[in-house]
GROMACS .gro file of C-alpha atoms in nm:
model
  299
    1MET     CA    1   9.850  11.348  10.265
    2ASN     CA    2   9.900  11.424  10.633
    3VAL     CA    3   9.622  11.598  10.828
    4LEU     CA    4   9.601  11.729  11.184
    5VAL     CA    5   9.260  11.734  11.354
    6THR     CA    6   9.241  11.952  11.664
    7GLY     CA    7   8.959  11.842  11.890
    8GLY     CA    8   8.975  11.504  11.720
    9ALA     CA    9   8.865  11.319  12.033
   10GLY     CA   10   8.537  11.510  12.045
   11PHE     CA   11   8.194  11.458  11.895
   12ILE     CA   12   8.244  11.596  11.544
   13GLY     CA   13   8.620  11.543  11.558
   14SER     CA   14   8.610  11.169  11.622
   15HIS     CA   15   8.373  11.115  11.329
   16THR     CA   16   8.598  11.328  11.110
   17VAL     CA   17   8.904  11.125  11.211
   18ASP     CA   18   8.723  10.803  11.119
   19LYS     CA   19   8.629  10.945  10.777
   20LEU     CA   20   8.985  11.060  10.708
   21ILE     CA   21   9.132  10.723  10.804
   22SER     CA   22   8.878  10.537  10.590
   23ALA     CA   23   8.983  10.760  10.297
   24GLY     CA   24   9.346  10.656  10.346
   25ILE     CA   25   9.459  10.991  10.484
   26GLN     CA   26   9.728  10.991  10.753
   27THR     CA   27   9.570  11.156  11.056
   28VAL     CA   28   9.710  11.311  11.373
   29VAL     CA   29   9.492  11.430  11.662
   30ILE     CA   30   9.549  11.692  11.930
   31ASP     CA   31   9.291  11.701  12.207
   32ARG     CA   32   9.305  11.783  12.576
   33ALA     CA   33   9.056  11.504  12.648
   34GLU     CA   34   9.130  11.134  12.652
   35PRO     CA   35   8.974  10.990  12.335
   36LYS     CA   36   8.662  10.788  12.414
   37TYR     CA   37   8.631  10.677  12.051
   38ARG     CA   38   8.992  10.615  11.954
   39ASN     CA   39   9.079  10.515  11.599
   40ASP     CA   40   9.382  10.286  11.624
   41GLU     CA   41   9.519  10.410  11.292
   42ALA     CA   42   9.542  10.773  11.407
   43ILE     CA   43   9.820  10.927  11.617
   44TYR     CA   44   9.698  11.102  11.932
   45TYR     CA   45   9.854  11.378  12.142
   46ARG     CA   46   9.677  11.473  12.463
   47LEU     CA   47   9.750  11.845  12.483
   48ASP     CA   48   9.573  12.174  12.538
   49LEU     CA   49   9.633  12.393  12.234
   50ASN     CA   50   9.748  12.674  12.461
   51ASN     CA   51  10.026  12.450  12.591
   52PRO     CA   52  10.352  12.554  12.416
   53GLU     CA   53  10.433  12.183  12.370
   54THR     CA   54  10.173  12.183  12.093
   55GLU     CA   55  10.435  12.338  11.866
   56ASN     CA   56  10.639  12.017  11.892
   57VAL     CA   57  10.358  11.829  11.717
   58PHE     CA   58  10.387  12.065  11.421
   59LYS     CA   59  10.764  12.019  11.426
   60ALA     CA   60  10.734  11.640  11.425
   61HIS     CA   61  10.481  11.611  11.140
   62ASP     CA   62  10.477  11.769  10.797
   63PHE     CA   63  10.108  11.858  10.786
   64ASP     CA   64   9.942  11.937  10.455
   65CYS     CA   65   9.619  12.053  10.618
   66VAL     CA   66   9.479  12.128  10.962
   67ILE     CA   67   9.113  12.076  11.053
   68HIS     CA   68   9.065  12.299  11.357
   69LEU     CA   69   8.764  12.171  11.552
   70ALA     CA   70   8.884  12.221  11.910
   71ALA     CA   71   8.667  12.483  12.081
   72GLN     CA   72   8.474  12.592  12.384
   73ALA     CA   73   8.124  12.529  12.252
   74SER     CA   74   7.897  12.658  12.528
   75VAL     CA   75   7.714  12.988  12.501
   76ALA     CA   76   7.640  12.968  12.875
   77VAL     CA   77   8.008  12.917  12.962
   78SER     CA   78   8.104  13.208  12.739
   79VAL     CA   79   7.869  13.434  12.934
   80ALA     CA   80   7.980  13.304  13.274
   81ASP     CA   81   8.351  13.297  13.193
   82PRO     CA   82   8.440  13.505  12.886
   83VAL     CA   83   8.810  13.479  12.970
   84LYS     CA   84   8.798  13.100  12.932
   85ASP     CA   85   8.594  13.135  12.615
   86ALA     CA   86   8.848  13.374  12.463
   87ALA     CA   87   9.140  13.155  12.569
   88ASP     CA   88   8.990  12.844  12.412
   89ASN     CA   89   8.836  12.995  12.099
   90VAL     CA   90   9.061  13.290  12.019
   91MET     CA   91   9.406  13.240  12.172
   92ALA     CA   92   9.419  12.867  12.095
   93SER     CA   93   9.310  12.937  11.738
   94VAL     CA   94   9.575  13.206  11.694
   95ARG     CA   95   9.840  12.960  11.812
   96VAL     CA   96   9.721  12.700  11.560
   97ILE     CA   97   9.723  12.959  11.281
   98GLU     CA   98  10.073  13.077  11.370
   99TYR     CA   99  10.207  12.720  11.382
  100CYS     CA  100  10.050  12.655  11.042
  101LYS     CA  101  10.232  12.958  10.900
  102LYS     CA  102  10.561  12.873  11.068
  103TYR     CA  103  10.567  12.509  10.958
  104GLY     CA  104  10.437  12.543  10.605
  105VAL     CA  105  10.086  12.403  10.639
  106LYS     CA  106   9.908  12.472  10.312
  107LYS     CA  107   9.546  12.484  10.422
  108ILE     CA  108   9.333  12.527  10.734
  109ILE     CA  109   8.970  12.423  10.775
  110VAL     CA  110   8.792  12.569  11.076
  111SER     CA  111   8.460  12.512  11.249
  112SER     CA  112   8.253  12.820  11.314
  113SER     CA  113   7.886  12.852  11.399
  114ALA     CA  114   7.544  12.969  11.289
  115ALA     CA  115   7.547  13.167  11.616
  116LEU     CA  116   7.715  13.444  11.415
  117TYR     CA  117   7.386  13.514  11.237
  118ALA     CA  118   7.207  13.591  11.568
  119VAL     CA  119   6.840  13.675  11.496
  120PRO     CA  120   6.802  13.612  11.122
  121GLN     CA  121   6.692  13.901  10.903
  122TYR     CA  122   6.570  13.651  10.643
  123LEU     CA  123   6.541  13.275  10.595
  124PRO     CA  124   6.709  13.061  10.487
  125VAL     CA  125   7.025  13.238  10.602
  126ASP     CA  126   7.304  13.245  10.345
  127GLU     CA  127   7.669  13.326  10.396
  128LYS     CA  128   7.615  13.691  10.297
  129HIS     CA  129   7.383  13.747  10.591
  130PRO     CA  130   7.520  14.015  10.828
  131VAL     CA  131   7.690  13.884  11.140
  132SER     CA  132   7.574  13.993  11.482
  133PHE     CA  133   7.652  13.885  11.836
  134LEU     CA  134   7.428  13.774  12.120
  135SER     CA  135   7.703  13.614  12.330
  136PRO     CA  136   8.078  13.613  12.390
  137TYR     CA  137   8.077  13.274  12.214
  138ALA     CA  138   7.961  13.433  11.889
  139ILE     CA  139   8.220  13.709  11.930
  140SER     CA  140   8.502  13.458  11.985
  141LYS     CA  141   8.400  13.250  11.684
  142HIS     CA  142   8.388  13.556  11.462
  143THR     CA  143   8.723  13.676  11.593
  144MET     CA  144   8.870  13.335  11.509
  145GLU     CA  145   8.729  13.369  11.157
  146GLU     CA  146   8.895  13.707  11.115
  147TYR     CA  147   9.234  13.575  11.224
  148VAL     CA  148   9.198  13.296  10.968
  149ARG     CA  149   9.109  13.544  10.691
  150LEU     CA  150   9.413  13.759  10.769
  151SER     CA  151   9.653  13.466  10.803
  152GLY     CA  152   9.750  13.432  10.438
  153LEU     CA  153   9.669  13.060  10.455
  154ASP     CA  154   9.428  12.889  10.219
  155TYR     CA  155   9.116  12.834  10.427
  156ILE     CA  156   8.762  12.704  10.441
  157ILE     CA  157   8.540  12.830  10.722
  158PHE     CA  158   8.242  12.610  10.800
  159ARG     CA  159   7.945  12.756  10.986
  160TYR     CA  160   7.765  12.458  11.131
  161ALA     CA  161   7.391  12.441  11.193
  162ASN     CA  162   7.267  12.219  11.481
  163VAL     CA  163   7.482  11.907  11.460
  164TYR     CA  164   7.350  11.587  11.619
  165GLY     CA  165   7.420  11.216  11.614
  166PRO     CA  166   7.602  10.927  11.783
  167ARG     CA  167   7.878  11.017  12.031
  168GLN     CA  168   7.718  11.346  12.130
  169ASP     CA  169   7.737  11.373  12.507
  170PRO     CA  170   7.387  11.421  12.654
  171HIS     CA  171   7.542  11.606  12.949
  172GLY     CA  172   7.737  11.929  12.967
  173GLU     CA  173   7.681  12.130  12.651
  174ALA     CA  174   7.460  11.880  12.477
  175GLY     CA  175   7.226  11.963  12.193
  176VAL     CA  176   6.852  11.923  12.229
  177VAL     CA  177   6.855  11.594  12.033
  178SER     CA  178   7.087  11.410  12.269
  179ILE     CA  179   6.913  11.554  12.576
  180PHE     CA  180   6.570  11.446  12.453
  181ILE     CA  181   6.689  11.098  12.352
  182GLU     CA  182   6.864  11.024  12.680
  183ARG     CA  183   6.567  11.138  12.886
  184ALA     CA  184   6.321  10.950  12.667
  185LEU     CA  185   6.514  10.623  12.698
  186LYS     CA  186   6.529  10.665  13.077
  187GLY     CA  187   6.161  10.757  13.101
  188LEU     CA  188   6.242  11.098  13.247
  189PRO     CA  189   6.038  11.416  13.195
  190ILE     CA  190   6.121  11.625  12.889
  191GLU     CA  191   6.078  12.001  12.896
  192ILE     CA  192   5.986  12.205  12.590
  193HIS     CA  193   6.049  12.576  12.627
  194GLY     CA  194   5.795  12.819  12.490
  195ASP     CA  195   5.536  12.691  12.246
  196GLY     CA  196   5.773  12.437  12.088
  197GLU     CA  197   5.724  12.587  11.744
  198GLN     CA  198   6.075  12.733  11.737
  199THR     CA  199   6.267  12.572  11.452
  200ARG     CA  200   6.622  12.461  11.395
  201ASP     CA  201   6.827  12.309  11.113
  202PHE     CA  202   6.946  11.968  11.235
  203VAL     CA  203   7.240  11.817  11.044
  204TYR     CA  204   7.371  11.465  11.104
  205VAL     CA  205   7.726  11.434  11.229
  206ALA     CA  206   7.838  11.183  10.964
  207ASP     CA  207   7.741  11.433  10.694
  208VAL     CA  208   7.936  11.705  10.874
  209ALA     CA  209   8.240  11.477  10.891
  210GLU     CA  210   8.205  11.409  10.518
  211MET     CA  211   8.208  11.784  10.452
  212ASN     CA  212   8.525  11.821  10.659
  213CYS     CA  213   8.697  11.545  10.463
  214ARG     CA  214   8.588  11.679  10.124
  215ALA     CA  215   8.726  12.018  10.222
  216VAL     CA  216   9.071  11.864  10.274
  217ILE     CA  217   9.102  11.745   9.915
  218SER     CA  218   8.896  12.020   9.750
  219PRO     CA  219   9.078  12.290   9.552
  220ALA     CA  220   8.834  12.542   9.700
  221SER     CA  221   8.983  12.798   9.934
  222ASN     CA  222   8.915  13.130  10.103
  223VAL     CA  223   8.543  13.071  10.138
  224VAL     CA  224   8.280  13.060  10.414
  225LEU     CA  225   8.030  12.775  10.383
  226ASN     CA  226   7.714  12.691  10.574
  227VAL     CA  227   7.687  12.325  10.674
  228SER     CA  228   7.317  12.248  10.701
  229THR     CA  229   7.020  12.063  10.557
  230ASN     CA  230   6.831  12.379  10.449
  231THR     CA  231   6.531  12.233  10.637
  232GLN     CA  232   6.348  12.367  10.941
  233THR     CA  233   6.222  12.130  11.210
  234SER     CA  234   6.024  12.247  11.510
  235VAL     CA  235   6.108  12.131  11.861
  236ASN     CA  236   5.757  11.984  11.882
  237LYS     CA  237   5.817  11.780  11.567
  238LEU     CA  238   6.157  11.669  11.698
  239PHE     CA  239   5.991  11.552  12.020
  240GLU     CA  240   5.733  11.349  11.826
  241LEU     CA  241   6.001  11.180  11.613
  242ILE     CA  242   6.207  11.088  11.919
  243LYS     CA  243   5.893  10.967  12.097
  244GLU     CA  244   5.822  10.731  11.807
  245ASN     CA  245   6.178  10.595  11.810
  246THR     CA  246   6.193  10.538  12.186
  247ASP     CA  247   5.832  10.442  12.277
  248TYR     CA  248   5.833  10.734  12.518
  249ALA     CA  249   5.498  10.747  12.699
  250LEU     CA  250   5.505  11.083  12.877
  251LEU     CA  251   5.377  11.418  12.759
  252PRO     CA  252   5.628  11.702  12.732
  253ILE     CA  253   5.637  11.950  13.019
  254PRO     CA  254   5.578  12.312  12.914
  255ALA     CA  255   5.853  12.546  13.030
  256PRO     CA  256   5.901  12.922  12.993
  257SER     CA  257   6.078  13.057  12.690
  258ARG     CA  258   6.446  13.120  12.756
  259PRO     CA  259   6.581  13.474  12.724
  260GLY     CA  260   6.776  13.516  12.402
  261ASP     CA  261   6.631  13.209  12.230
  262ILE     CA  262   6.598  13.257  11.855
  263LYS     CA  263   6.256  13.166  11.716
  264HIS     CA  264   6.361  13.029  11.376
  265SER     CA  265   6.691  12.924  11.223
  266VAL     CA  266   6.765  12.752  10.895
  267LEU     CA  267   7.078  12.785  10.682
  268ASN     CA  268   7.097  12.795  10.304
  269ASN     CA  269   7.339  12.524  10.188
  270ALA     CA  270   7.349  12.603   9.815
  271LEU     CA  271   7.705  12.733   9.826
  272VAL     CA  272   7.851  12.429  10.001
  273ALA     CA  273   7.667  12.204   9.756
  274GLU     CA  274   7.822  12.393   9.465
  275THR     CA  275   8.168  12.412   9.622
  276LEU     CA  276   8.210  12.058   9.756
  277ASP     CA  277   7.954  11.877   9.538
  278PHE     CA  278   7.784  11.741   9.848
  279THR     CA  279   7.481  11.809  10.063
  280PRO     CA  280   7.375  11.613  10.372
  281GLN     CA  281   7.238  11.275  10.272
  282THR     CA  282   7.087  11.164  10.604
  283THR     CA  283   6.721  11.238  10.670
  284LEU     CA  284   6.626  11.348  11.019
  285ALA     CA  285   6.422  11.030  11.066
  286ASP     CA  286   6.717  10.808  10.972
  287GLY     CA  287   6.966  11.012  11.173
  288LEU     CA  288   6.748  11.001  11.483
  289ALA     CA  289   6.703  10.624  11.447
  290GLU     CA  290   7.082  10.579  11.429
  291THR     CA  291   7.132  10.808  11.727
  292VAL     CA  292   6.872  10.629  11.938
  293GLU     CA  293   7.038  10.294  11.868
  294PHE     CA  294   7.373  10.439  11.973
  295PHE     CA  295   7.226  10.572  12.297
  296LYS     CA  296   7.064  10.236  12.372
  297ARG     CA  297   7.405  10.071  12.345
  298THR     CA  298   7.595  10.339  12.532
  299TYR     CA  299   7.388  10.503  12.805
   0.00000   0.00000   0.00000
């Protein structure tokens, strides 16, 4: 089997590449960034997906499946520059879809987001929950989903919860876990917005990569699946767990609630468990311990 991973030099992508290689699957990567965590058994092309030269990669390799992870992942960037957001998340995705159709790729697996659920009408949120949009990012992700549905390709759409773990950059568009860990290890102040009782569904990156790999070989197709732990964790609880793992001595600094912040989010993962016979295996405590050790070695 021959698989292309777009965004394979990134956080989730690099873990997915490692999983594919360890499973004996031939893997090709397209990413506009230089890979920081290169797997020597994968083939890398440093290209922006909107560069027409990307088509040559499809010409050169007979791909069975494409895992499309490349994206603009920042809600803030999408608000500040919706043209860039649309170029990266919509136009680049359309190009990938069209190349898949043109060169006979059988299946596409794409990364979407829990951002499509906006303010949940009920918890835990399942895949039948209505979609709604609080940002251009959510609009672009949903538009990408619709292009996939209309493509005629076999597809699996993953809607990720809050993914965390080793290799997540604590700068730029980092998640709260990597931001807290880096600041804790450096002894810097940590802000908690609002009362800290807002909850999120934190899923470990290795489990996400496992889902991506299972989707490649699964007969399942034409389905939307939440990737989550089905567990809520408050920001206050997250802070305490990170404090224990890092011997952080400072108290958190209260900060105002941020406009548009969702109070509670947790995704129902029953359908992905049924479809791929897998649910995340890593507890938050274990995942945080692994992530802290990675940050100690790296930053």
